[in-house]
Amino acid sequence: MLLSIDVLIQFVIFCVVTATGNYSTYLRIPQETVIPTHYNLWIRPDFSKDIFEGEVKIYLRCNQASDKICLHSKHLNISETFLNQKKAIVGSEDEDKICIEYQDGYRVERGDHQVHIKYTGEISEGNTTGFRKAACGNGVIKYIYVTDFEPIHARTVFPCIDEPPFKATFSIRLTSPNDTFKAISNMPVIGTFKTPKGTVYDFMPSVPMSTYLVSFAFTEFSYYEEPYQELDRSIPIRVYGTNTSKENNGFAVESAKKALEFFTEYTKLEYPIPKLDMIEFRRQESTATENWGLITFREGLLSKSFRYYSDDQMKIVICHEISHFWFGNLVTNQWWNDIWLQEGFATYMSYKMIAKEKGTTQVKQMKDYALDKHYYNELYAPTKSVVSSLMKERDIFDKFTDIVYDKVKTVLRIKKVQEFKSTKTPIF
């Protein structure tokens, strides 16, 4: 019996059975109306002005006729819009959505359509989300222009349907305005060429993925690389930073290798991306983000020279993010009120991997990482529900708390013990 079937079916069942569906309608676009299938995305930044030009072609399928196509878009200045190569009208439904209509009033019929939008946006230095400028370094400071879209910030960089279940493939093109900054993204580079505005990088089309997992960066960092051998293919693993070397970054690369090996073997499903980049920089709100092929980390989680984190802390975060490739990226929640499923399973499975590596029990590993604190908080401190209605954007951001990450892993552990006692067969 393939373990992948057991594990992922359990995860899917959890996603379906526990989905509450409670949300304010203005947050979402009805799934029955339009489905994106592919995005062609081109980003051209101007680092001297902290702005960027963007161009996106969205290939989508309308399941029912309508007078408009609605997309998420926020803080973008749209200059031109085309619907099936015809000039279109853009209206703002609210601060997070735009609606596109034919100029002549024709309806958008059922079937396949193309939306083409040109626009500009701002690069933020203060914000920790969207497309921003960040620093990294201990002594010598270097900069990176990088994205962080989870949960609903892709809409601040390109118009899209910015919800987890709307997966599509992406062909990304990035123009770096100078040779100091190299461009990287979820997928490997397949070609470059020079233009008056800079060097253009074209990337391999992606696997189907949610918009919050789209990632790219313009970086002057160096990198340390080692190959990871998986059956008949070699996957390059790179760590980008300000002072990269085997001594400084070898531990992070080795931790990533072990995580890929463990989750591939455990699920019987191969890692589907032909490379893995990991990059660190100064960030506040989140520790790391599990973007396909390009994981972003808080400064110090990939480099020993910073001495910010212990080896165990570095390893557990790397394992957690890589576990998301299967529990979150591959199998994904319908909406953010059930983020506990992705984060809970990823946390639970990362402890499972660490326990196997150390030859100890999962319960011991969970206790070693201050599990008792969460029992105490649940009993004596004000707590929050794991699943709750999301009526406004702030509610989504508030779901990313220790309660979601740590309480749920304990619940999953209890469920496993109960199932084992009744069936003598572990379910995950």
mmCIF file with all atom_site columns, C-alpha atoms in Angstrom, residues 203-402:
data_model
loop_
_atom_site.group_PDB
_atom_site.id
_atom_site.type_symbol
_atom_site.label_atom_id
_atom_site.label_alt_id
_atom_site.label_comp_id
_atom_site.label_asym_id
_atom_site.label_entity_id
_atom_site.label_seq_id
_atom_site.pdbx_PDB_ins_code
_atom_site.Cartn_x
_atom_site.Cartn_y
_atom_site.Cartn_z
_atom_site.occupancy
_atom_site.B_iso_or_equiv
_atom_site.pdbx_formal_charge
_atom_site.auth_seq_id
_atom_site.auth_comp_id
_atom_site.auth_asym_id
_atom_site.auth_atom_id
_atom_site.pdbx_PDB_model_num
ATOM 1   C CA . PHE A 1 203 ? 11.876  31.387 -16.491 1.00 0.00 ? 203 PHE A CA 1
ATOM 2   C CA . MET A 1 204 ? 10.566  27.902 -17.171 1.00 0.00 ? 204 MET A CA 1
ATOM 3   C CA . PRO A 1 205 ? 6.756   27.622 -16.958 1.00 0.00 ? 205 PRO A CA 1
ATOM 4   C CA . SER A 1 206 ? 5.730   26.644 -13.454 1.00 0.00 ? 206 SER A CA 1
ATOM 5   C CA . VAL A 1 207 ? 3.707   23.805 -12.055 1.00 0.00 ? 207 VAL A CA 1
ATOM 6   C CA . PRO A 1 208 ? 0.071   24.728 -11.283 1.00 0.00 ? 208 PRO A CA 1
ATOM 7   C CA . MET A 1 209 ? 0.184   26.827 -8.128  1.00 0.00 ? 209 MET A CA 1
ATOM 8   C CA . SER A 1 210 ? -1.752  29.316 -6.040  1.00 0.00 ? 210 SER A CA 1
ATOM 9   C CA . THR A 1 211 ? -0.938  33.002 -6.459  1.00 0.00 ? 211 THR A CA 1
ATOM 10  C CA . TYR A 1 212 ? 0.421   33.320 -2.915  1.00 0.00 ? 212 TYR A CA 1
ATOM 11  C CA . LEU A 1 213 ? 3.253   30.932 -3.860  1.00 0.00 ? 213 LEU A CA 1
ATOM 12  C CA . VAL A 1 214 ? 4.494   33.027 -6.795  1.00 0.00 ? 214 VAL A CA 1
ATOM 13  C CA . SER A 1 215 ? 7.897   34.425 -5.868  1.00 0.00 ? 215 SER A CA 1
ATOM 14  C CA . PHE A 1 216 ? 10.750  36.346 -7.437  1.00 0.00 ? 216 PHE A CA 1
ATOM 15  C CA . ALA A 1 217 ? 13.724  38.393 -6.311  1.00 0.00 ? 217 ALA A CA 1
ATOM 16  C CA . PHE A 1 218 ? 16.391  40.705 -7.656  1.00 0.00 ? 218 PHE A CA 1
ATOM 17  C CA . THR A 1 219 ? 19.488  40.112 -5.573  1.00 0.00 ? 219 THR A CA 1
ATOM 18  C CA . GLU A 1 220 ? 23.148  41.052 -5.350  1.00 0.00 ? 220 GLU A CA 1
ATOM 19  C CA . PHE A 1 221 ? 23.753  38.147 -2.948  1.00 0.00 ? 221 PHE A CA 1
ATOM 20  C CA . SER A 1 222 ? 26.204  35.354 -3.620  1.00 0.00 ? 222 SER A CA 1
ATOM 21  C CA . TYR A 1 223 ? 25.082  31.737 -3.218  1.00 0.00 ? 223 TYR A CA 1
ATOM 22  C CA . TYR A 1 224 ? 26.363  28.400 -1.951  1.00 0.00 ? 224 TYR A CA 1
ATOM 23  C CA . GLU A 1 225 ? 25.217  25.333 -3.906  1.00 0.00 ? 225 GLU A CA 1
ATOM 24  C CA . GLU A 1 226 ? 25.174  21.563 -3.466  1.00 0.00 ? 226 GLU A CA 1
ATOM 25  C CA . PRO A 1 227 ? 23.370  18.950 -5.595  1.00 0.00 ? 227 PRO A CA 1
ATOM 26  C CA . TYR A 1 228 ? 20.636  16.740 -4.195  1.00 0.00 ? 228 TYR A CA 1
ATOM 27  C CA . GLN A 1 229 ? 20.382  13.399 -5.953  1.00 0.00 ? 229 GLN A CA 1
ATOM 28  C CA . GLU A 1 230 ? 16.831  12.100 -6.336  1.00 0.00 ? 230 GLU A CA 1
ATOM 29  C CA . LEU A 1 231 ? 16.635  8.850  -8.303  1.00 0.00 ? 231 LEU A CA 1
ATOM 30  C CA . ASP A 1 232 ? 17.725  9.727  -11.853 1.00 0.00 ? 232 ASP A CA 1
ATOM 31  C CA . ARG A 1 233 ? 17.888  13.504 -11.473 1.00 0.00 ? 233 ARG A CA 1
ATOM 32  C CA . SER A 1 234 ? 20.130  15.984 -9.705  1.00 0.00 ? 234 SER A CA 1
ATOM 33  C CA . ILE A 1 235 ? 18.424  18.954 -8.041  1.00 0.00 ? 235 ILE A CA 1
ATOM 34  C CA . PRO A 1 236 ? 20.625  21.986 -7.282  1.00 0.00 ? 236 PRO A CA 1
ATOM 35  C CA . ILE A 1 237 ? 20.024  23.433 -3.813  1.00 0.00 ? 237 ILE A CA 1
ATOM 36  C CA . ARG A 1 238 ? 21.258  26.993 -3.365  1.00 0.00 ? 238 ARG A CA 1
ATOM 37  C CA . VAL A 1 239 ? 21.419  29.269 -0.335  1.00 0.00 ? 239 VAL A CA 1
ATOM 38  C CA . TYR A 1 240 ? 21.563  32.980 -1.178  1.00 0.00 ? 240 TYR A CA 1
ATOM 39  C CA . GLY A 1 241 ? 23.107  35.350 1.355   1.00 0.00 ? 241 GLY A CA 1
ATOM 40  C CA . THR A 1 242 ? 25.758  37.968 2.044   1.00 0.00 ? 242 THR A CA 1
ATOM 41  C CA . ASN A 1 243 ? 28.544  35.610 3.152   1.00 0.00 ? 243 ASN A CA 1
ATOM 42  C CA . THR A 1 244 ? 27.925  32.208 1.611   1.00 0.00 ? 244 THR A CA 1
ATOM 43  C CA . SER A 1 245 ? 30.197  29.206 2.080   1.00 0.00 ? 245 SER A CA 1
ATOM 44  C CA . LYS A 1 246 ? 30.058  25.541 3.039   1.00 0.00 ? 246 LYS A CA 1
ATOM 45  C CA . GLU A 1 247 ? 31.042  26.434 6.590   1.00 0.00 ? 247 GLU A CA 1
ATOM 46  C CA . ASN A 1 248 ? 28.334  29.072 6.847   1.00 0.00 ? 248 ASN A CA 1
ATOM 47  C CA . ASN A 1 249 ? 25.496  27.499 4.844   1.00 0.00 ? 249 ASN A CA 1
ATOM 48  C CA . GLY A 1 250 ? 26.307  23.800 4.563   1.00 0.00 ? 250 GLY A CA 1
ATOM 49  C CA . PHE A 1 251 ? 24.093  22.938 7.535   1.00 0.00 ? 251 PHE A CA 1
ATOM 50  C CA . ALA A 1 252 ? 21.057  24.587 5.923   1.00 0.00 ? 252 ALA A CA 1
ATOM 51  C CA . VAL A 1 253 ? 21.648  22.778 2.633   1.00 0.00 ? 253 VAL A CA 1
ATOM 52  C CA . GLU A 1 254 ? 22.090  19.435 4.395   1.00 0.00 ? 254 GLU A CA 1
ATOM 53  C CA . SER A 1 255 ? 18.880  20.019 6.381   1.00 0.00 ? 255 SER A CA 1
ATOM 54  C CA . ALA A 1 256 ? 17.017  20.738 3.135   1.00 0.00 ? 256 ALA A CA 1
ATOM 55  C CA . LYS A 1 257 ? 18.382  17.554 1.547   1.00 0.00 ? 257 LYS A CA 1
ATOM 56  C CA . LYS A 1 258 ? 17.228  15.433 4.475   1.00 0.00 ? 258 LYS A CA 1
ATOM 57  C CA . ALA A 1 259 ? 13.795  17.055 4.425   1.00 0.00 ? 259 ALA A CA 1
ATOM 58  C CA . LEU A 1 260 ? 13.340  16.460 0.688   1.00 0.00 ? 260 LEU A CA 1
ATOM 59  C CA . GLU A 1 261 ? 14.422  12.850 1.118   1.00 0.00 ? 261 GLU A CA 1
ATOM 60  C CA . PHE A 1 262 ? 12.119  12.251 4.083   1.00 0.00 ? 262 PHE A CA 1
ATOM 61  C CA . PHE A 1 263 ? 8.954   13.744 2.588   1.00 0.00 ? 263 PHE A CA 1
ATOM 62  C CA . THR A 1 264 ? 9.548   12.191 -0.825  1.00 0.00 ? 264 THR A CA 1
ATOM 63  C CA . GLU A 1 265 ? 9.908   8.772  0.777   1.00 0.00 ? 265 GLU A CA 1
ATOM 64  C CA . TYR A 1 266 ? 7.057   9.300  3.227   1.00 0.00 ? 266 TYR A CA 1
ATOM 65  C CA . THR A 1 267 ? 4.510   10.427 0.637   1.00 0.00 ? 267 THR A CA 1
ATOM 66  C CA . LYS A 1 268 ? 5.924   8.473  -2.329  1.00 0.00 ? 268 LYS A CA 1
ATOM 67  C CA . LEU A 1 269 ? 5.592   11.693 -4.339  1.00 0.00 ? 269 LEU A CA 1
ATOM 68  C CA . GLU A 1 270 ? 8.623   13.393 -5.860  1.00 0.00 ? 270 GLU A CA 1
ATOM 69  C CA . TYR A 1 271 ? 9.431   17.061 -5.359  1.00 0.00 ? 271 TYR A CA 1
ATOM 70  C CA . PRO A 1 272 ? 8.123   18.481 -8.674  1.00 0.00 ? 272 PRO A CA 1
ATOM 71  C CA . ILE A 1 273 ? 10.464  21.476 -9.153  1.00 0.00 ? 273 ILE A CA 1
ATOM 72  C CA . PRO A 1 274 ? 13.887  21.060 -10.860 1.00 0.00 ? 274 PRO A CA 1
ATOM 73  C CA . LYS A 1 275 ? 15.702  23.302 -8.335  1.00 0.00 ? 275 LYS A CA 1
ATOM 74  C CA . LEU A 1 276 ? 15.431  24.669 -4.804  1.00 0.00 ? 276 LEU A CA 1
ATOM 75  C CA . ASP A 1 277 ? 16.626  28.141 -3.845  1.00 0.00 ? 277 ASP A CA 1
ATOM 76  C CA . MET A 1 278 ? 16.562  29.433 -0.270  1.00 0.00 ? 278 MET A CA 1
ATOM 77  C CA . ILE A 1 279 ? 17.218  33.078 0.500   1.00 0.00 ? 279 ILE A CA 1
ATOM 78  C CA . GLU A 1 280 ? 17.377  35.028 3.774   1.00 0.00 ? 280 GLU A CA 1
ATOM 79  C CA . PHE A 1 281 ? 16.839  38.701 4.558   1.00 0.00 ? 281 PHE A CA 1
ATOM 80  C CA . ARG A 1 282 ? 15.470  40.940 7.287   1.00 0.00 ? 282 ARG A CA 1
ATOM 81  C CA . ARG A 1 283 ? 11.753  40.404 7.791   1.00 0.00 ? 283 ARG A CA 1
ATOM 82  C CA . GLN A 1 284 ? 9.448   40.851 10.754  1.00 0.00 ? 284 GLN A CA 1
ATOM 83  C CA . GLU A 1 285 ? 5.951   39.458 10.368  1.00 0.00 ? 285 GLU A CA 1
ATOM 84  C CA . SER A 1 286 ? 6.700   35.896 9.298   1.00 0.00 ? 286 SER A CA 1
ATOM 85  C CA . THR A 1 287 ? 9.657   33.581 9.792   1.00 0.00 ? 287 THR A CA 1
ATOM 86  C CA . ALA A 1 288 ? 9.605   32.055 6.313   1.00 0.00 ? 288 ALA A CA 1
ATOM 87  C CA . THR A 1 289 ? 7.389   31.439 3.263   1.00 0.00 ? 289 THR A CA 1
ATOM 88  C CA . GLU A 1 290 ? 7.187   28.121 1.418   1.00 0.00 ? 290 GLU A CA 1
ATOM 89  C CA . ASN A 1 291 ? 7.140   29.345 -2.199  1.00 0.00 ? 291 ASN A CA 1
ATOM 90  C CA . TRP A 1 292 ? 7.648   26.558 -4.736  1.00 0.00 ? 292 TRP A CA 1
ATOM 91  C CA . GLY A 1 293 ? 11.342  26.463 -5.656  1.00 0.00 ? 293 GLY A CA 1
ATOM 92  C CA . LEU A 1 294 ? 12.225  29.704 -3.808  1.00 0.00 ? 294 LEU A CA 1
ATOM 93  C CA . ILE A 1 295 ? 11.754  29.663 -0.038  1.00 0.00 ? 295 ILE A CA 1
ATOM 94  C CA . THR A 1 296 ? 12.281  32.980 1.719   1.00 0.00 ? 296 THR A CA 1
ATOM 95  C CA . PHE A 1 297 ? 13.611  33.031 5.308   1.00 0.00 ? 297 PHE A CA 1
ATOM 96  C CA . ARG A 1 298 ? 14.255  35.475 8.101   1.00 0.00 ? 298 ARG A CA 1
ATOM 97  C CA . GLU A 1 299 ? 17.887  36.559 8.333   1.00 0.00 ? 299 GLU A CA 1
ATOM 98  C CA . GLY A 1 300 ? 19.996  34.063 10.285  1.00 0.00 ? 300 GLY A CA 1
ATOM 99  C CA . LEU A 1 301 ? 17.968  30.916 9.590   1.00 0.00 ? 301 LEU A CA 1
ATOM 100 C CA . LEU A 1 302 ? 20.279  29.828 6.755   1.00 0.00 ? 302 LEU A CA 1
ATOM 101 C CA . SER A 1 303 ? 23.639  31.188 7.950   1.00 0.00 ? 303 SER A CA 1
ATOM 102 C CA . LYS A 1 304 ? 25.512  30.127 11.056  1.00 0.00 ? 304 LYS A CA 1
ATOM 103 C CA . SER A 1 305 ? 27.622  33.289 11.102  1.00 0.00 ? 305 SER A CA 1
ATOM 104 C CA . PHE A 1 306 ? 24.727  35.385 12.434  1.00 0.00 ? 306 PHE A CA 1
ATOM 105 C CA . ARG A 1 307 ? 24.414  33.195 15.557  1.00 0.00 ? 307 ARG A CA 1
ATOM 106 C CA . TYR A 1 308 ? 20.763  34.206 15.901  1.00 0.00 ? 308 TYR A CA 1
ATOM 107 C CA . TYR A 1 309 ? 19.356  30.669 16.039  1.00 0.00 ? 309 TYR A CA 1
ATOM 108 C CA . SER A 1 310 ? 20.437  27.241 17.260  1.00 0.00 ? 310 SER A CA 1
ATOM 109 C CA . ASP A 1 311 ? 20.948  24.326 14.872  1.00 0.00 ? 311 ASP A CA 1
ATOM 110 C CA . ASP A 1 312 ? 17.665  22.808 16.049  1.00 0.00 ? 312 ASP A CA 1
ATOM 111 C CA . GLN A 1 313 ? 15.791  26.043 15.374  1.00 0.00 ? 313 GLN A CA 1
ATOM 112 C CA . MET A 1 314 ? 17.284  26.365 11.906  1.00 0.00 ? 314 MET A CA 1
ATOM 113 C CA . LYS A 1 315 ? 16.482  22.756 11.064  1.00 0.00 ? 315 LYS A CA 1
ATOM 114 C CA . ILE A 1 316 ? 12.875  22.780 12.281  1.00 0.00 ? 316 ILE A CA 1
ATOM 115 C CA . VAL A 1 317 ? 12.034  25.902 10.260  1.00 0.00 ? 317 VAL A CA 1
ATOM 116 C CA . ILE A 1 318 ? 13.658  24.507 7.087   1.00 0.00 ? 318 ILE A CA 1
ATOM 117 C CA . CYS A 1 319 ? 11.826  21.192 7.552   1.00 0.00 ? 319 CYS A CA 1
ATOM 118 C CA . HIS A 1 320 ? 8.533   22.974 8.187   1.00 0.00 ? 320 HIS A CA 1
ATOM 119 C CA . GLU A 1 321 ? 8.764   25.009 4.988   1.00 0.00 ? 321 GLU A CA 1
ATOM 120 C CA . ILE A 1 322 ? 9.779   22.023 2.864   1.00 0.00 ? 322 ILE A CA 1
ATOM 121 C CA . SER A 1 323 ? 6.962   19.913 4.327   1.00 0.00 ? 323 SER A CA 1
ATOM 122 C CA . HIS A 1 324 ? 4.584   22.536 2.905   1.00 0.00 ? 324 HIS A CA 1
ATOM 123 C CA . PHE A 1 325 ? 5.589   21.460 -0.606  1.00 0.00 ? 325 PHE A CA 1
ATOM 124 C CA . TRP A 1 326 ? 3.355   18.444 0.016   1.00 0.00 ? 326 TRP A CA 1
ATOM 125 C CA . PHE A 1 327 ? 1.051   19.748 2.773   1.00 0.00 ? 327 PHE A CA 1
ATOM 126 C CA . GLY A 1 328 ? -0.091  23.106 1.438   1.00 0.00 ? 328 GLY A CA 1
ATOM 127 C CA . ASN A 1 329 ? 1.435   23.649 -1.997  1.00 0.00 ? 329 ASN A CA 1
ATOM 128 C CA . LEU A 1 330 ? 0.393   20.341 -3.539  1.00 0.00 ? 330 LEU A CA 1
ATOM 129 C CA . VAL A 1 331 ? -2.805  19.867 -1.521  1.00 0.00 ? 331 VAL A CA 1
ATOM 130 C CA . THR A 1 332 ? -4.220  23.277 -0.669  1.00 0.00 ? 332 THR A CA 1
ATOM 131 C CA . ASN A 1 333 ? -7.011  24.697 1.479   1.00 0.00 ? 333 ASN A CA 1
ATOM 132 C CA . GLN A 1 334 ? -10.056 26.213 -0.148  1.00 0.00 ? 334 GLN A CA 1
ATOM 133 C CA . TRP A 1 335 ? -9.841  29.331 2.004   1.00 0.00 ? 335 TRP A CA 1
ATOM 134 C CA . TRP A 1 336 ? -7.797  30.932 4.774   1.00 0.00 ? 336 TRP A CA 1
ATOM 135 C CA . ASN A 1 337 ? -10.184 30.064 7.610   1.00 0.00 ? 337 ASN A CA 1
ATOM 136 C CA . ASP A 1 338 ? -8.789  26.539 7.289   1.00 0.00 ? 338 ASP A CA 1
ATOM 137 C CA . ILE A 1 339 ? -5.119  27.542 7.249   1.00 0.00 ? 339 ILE A CA 1
ATOM 138 C CA . TRP A 1 340 ? -4.789  25.424 10.401  1.00 0.00 ? 340 TRP A CA 1
ATOM 139 C CA . LEU A 1 341 ? -4.842  22.362 8.165   1.00 0.00 ? 341 LEU A CA 1
ATOM 140 C CA . GLN A 1 342 ? -1.798  23.422 6.163   1.00 0.00 ? 342 GLN A CA 1
ATOM 141 C CA . GLU A 1 343 ? 0.147   24.847 9.083   1.00 0.00 ? 343 GLU A CA 1
ATOM 142 C CA . GLY A 1 344 ? -0.898  22.161 11.545  1.00 0.00 ? 344 GLY A CA 1
ATOM 143 C CA . PHE A 1 345 ? 0.026   19.283 9.250   1.00 0.00 ? 345 PHE A CA 1
ATOM 144 C CA . ALA A 1 346 ? 3.303   20.936 8.226   1.00 0.00 ? 346 ALA A CA 1
ATOM 145 C CA . THR A 1 347 ? 4.263   21.497 11.864  1.00 0.00 ? 347 THR A CA 1
ATOM 146 C CA . TYR A 1 348 ? 3.234   17.971 12.851  1.00 0.00 ? 348 TYR A CA 1
ATOM 147 C CA . MET A 1 349 ? 5.140   16.370 9.975   1.00 0.00 ? 349 MET A CA 1
ATOM 148 C CA . SER A 1 350 ? 8.296   18.423 10.570  1.00 0.00 ? 350 SER A CA 1
ATOM 149 C CA . TYR A 1 351 ? 8.466   17.125 14.151  1.00 0.00 ? 351 TYR A CA 1
ATOM 150 C CA . LYS A 1 352 ? 7.897   13.631 12.828  1.00 0.00 ? 352 LYS A CA 1
ATOM 151 C CA . MET A 1 353 ? 10.914  13.987 10.549  1.00 0.00 ? 353 MET A CA 1
ATOM 152 C CA . ILE A 1 354 ? 13.152  15.396 13.304  1.00 0.00 ? 354 ILE A CA 1
ATOM 153 C CA . ALA A 1 355 ? 12.134  12.557 15.625  1.00 0.00 ? 355 ALA A CA 1
ATOM 154 C CA . LYS A 1 356 ? 13.053  9.947  13.033  1.00 0.00 ? 356 LYS A CA 1
ATOM 155 C CA . GLU A 1 357 ? 16.402  11.591 12.369  1.00 0.00 ? 357 GLU A CA 1
ATOM 156 C CA . LYS A 1 358 ? 17.260  11.732 16.086  1.00 0.00 ? 358 LYS A CA 1
ATOM 157 C CA . GLY A 1 359 ? 15.948  8.236  16.786  1.00 0.00 ? 359 GLY A CA 1
ATOM 158 C CA . THR A 1 360 ? 13.511  9.508  19.397  1.00 0.00 ? 360 THR A CA 1
ATOM 159 C CA . THR A 1 361 ? 9.746   9.960  19.718  1.00 0.00 ? 361 THR A CA 1
ATOM 160 C CA . GLN A 1 362 ? 7.623   12.636 18.168  1.00 0.00 ? 362 GLN A CA 1
ATOM 161 C CA . VAL A 1 363 ? 6.121   13.482 21.560  1.00 0.00 ? 363 VAL A CA 1
ATOM 162 C CA . LYS A 1 364 ? 9.590   14.120 22.985  1.00 0.00 ? 364 LYS A CA 1
ATOM 163 C CA . GLN A 1 365 ? 10.440  16.429 20.109  1.00 0.00 ? 365 GLN A CA 1
ATOM 164 C CA . MET A 1 366 ? 7.204   18.339 20.594  1.00 0.00 ? 366 MET A CA 1
ATOM 165 C CA . LYS A 1 367 ? 7.910   18.702 24.330  1.00 0.00 ? 367 LYS A CA 1
ATOM 166 C CA . ASP A 1 368 ? 11.462  19.809 23.595  1.00 0.00 ? 368 ASP A CA 1
ATOM 167 C CA . TYR A 1 369 ? 10.002  22.672 21.582  1.00 0.00 ? 369 TYR A CA 1
ATOM 168 C CA . ALA A 1 370 ? 7.963   24.071 24.484  1.00 0.00 ? 370 ALA A CA 1
ATOM 169 C CA . LEU A 1 371 ? 4.757   22.100 23.950  1.00 0.00 ? 371 LEU A CA 1
ATOM 170 C CA . ASP A 1 372 ? 3.924   22.557 27.648  1.00 0.00 ? 372 ASP A CA 1
ATOM 171 C CA . LYS A 1 373 ? 3.686   26.312 27.068  1.00 0.00 ? 373 LYS A CA 1
ATOM 172 C CA . HIS A 1 374 ? 0.784   25.803 24.666  1.00 0.00 ? 374 HIS A CA 1
ATOM 173 C CA . TYR A 1 375 ? -1.077  23.563 27.113  1.00 0.00 ? 375 TYR A CA 1
ATOM 174 C CA . TYR A 1 376 ? -0.676  26.321 29.714  1.00 0.00 ? 376 TYR A CA 1
ATOM 175 C CA . ASN A 1 377 ? -1.881  29.013 27.338  1.00 0.00 ? 377 ASN A CA 1
ATOM 176 C CA . GLU A 1 378 ? -4.905  26.942 26.411  1.00 0.00 ? 378 GLU A CA 1
ATOM 177 C CA . LEU A 1 379 ? -5.862  26.455 30.062  1.00 0.00 ? 379 LEU A CA 1
ATOM 178 C CA . TYR A 1 380 ? -5.051  29.801 31.613  1.00 0.00 ? 380 TYR A CA 1
ATOM 179 C CA . ALA A 1 381 ? -4.550  32.484 28.974  1.00 0.00 ? 381 ALA A CA 1
ATOM 180 C CA . PRO A 1 382 ? -7.023  34.091 26.546  1.00 0.00 ? 382 PRO A CA 1
ATOM 181 C CA . THR A 1 383 ? -7.053  31.932 23.450  1.00 0.00 ? 383 THR A CA 1
ATOM 182 C CA . LYS A 1 384 ? -8.445  32.000 19.922  1.00 0.00 ? 384 LYS A CA 1
ATOM 183 C CA . SER A 1 385 ? -10.474 29.509 17.960  1.00 0.00 ? 385 SER A CA 1
ATOM 184 C CA . VAL A 1 386 ? -8.532  27.491 15.401  1.00 0.00 ? 386 VAL A CA 1
ATOM 185 C CA . VAL A 1 387 ? -11.397 27.839 12.911  1.00 0.00 ? 387 VAL A CA 1
ATOM 186 C CA . SER A 1 388 ? -13.399 31.056 12.728  1.00 0.00 ? 388 SER A CA 1
ATOM 187 C CA . SER A 1 389 ? -15.271 33.251 10.291  1.00 0.00 ? 389 SER A CA 1
ATOM 188 C CA . LEU A 1 390 ? -13.221 35.643 8.179   1.00 0.00 ? 390 LEU A CA 1
ATOM 189 C CA . MET A 1 391 ? -15.236 38.780 7.623   1.00 0.00 ? 391 MET A CA 1
ATOM 190 C CA . LYS A 1 392 ? -12.449 41.223 6.754   1.00 0.00 ? 392 LYS A CA 1
ATOM 191 C CA . GLU A 1 393 ? -8.824  41.180 5.587   1.00 0.00 ? 393 GLU A CA 1
ATOM 192 C CA . ARG A 1 394 ? -7.412  41.644 9.081   1.00 0.00 ? 394 ARG A CA 1
ATOM 193 C CA . ASP A 1 395 ? -9.121  38.398 10.116  1.00 0.00 ? 395 ASP A CA 1
ATOM 194 C CA . ILE A 1 396 ? -7.028  36.522 7.537   1.00 0.00 ? 396 ILE A CA 1
ATOM 195 C CA . PHE A 1 397 ? -3.738  37.897 8.848   1.00 0.00 ? 397 PHE A CA 1
ATOM 196 C CA . ASP A 1 398 ? -4.775  37.106 12.429  1.00 0.00 ? 398 ASP A CA 1
ATOM 197 C CA . LYS A 1 399 ? -5.063  33.390 11.567  1.00 0.00 ? 399 LYS A CA 1
ATOM 198 C CA . PHE A 1 400 ? -1.272  33.058 11.356  1.00 0.00 ? 400 PHE A CA 1
ATOM 199 C CA . THR A 1 401 ? -0.633  32.578 15.096  1.00 0.00 ? 401 THR A CA 1
ATOM 200 C CA . ASP A 1 402 ? 1.070   30.069 17.393  1.00 0.00 ? 402 ASP A CA 1
#
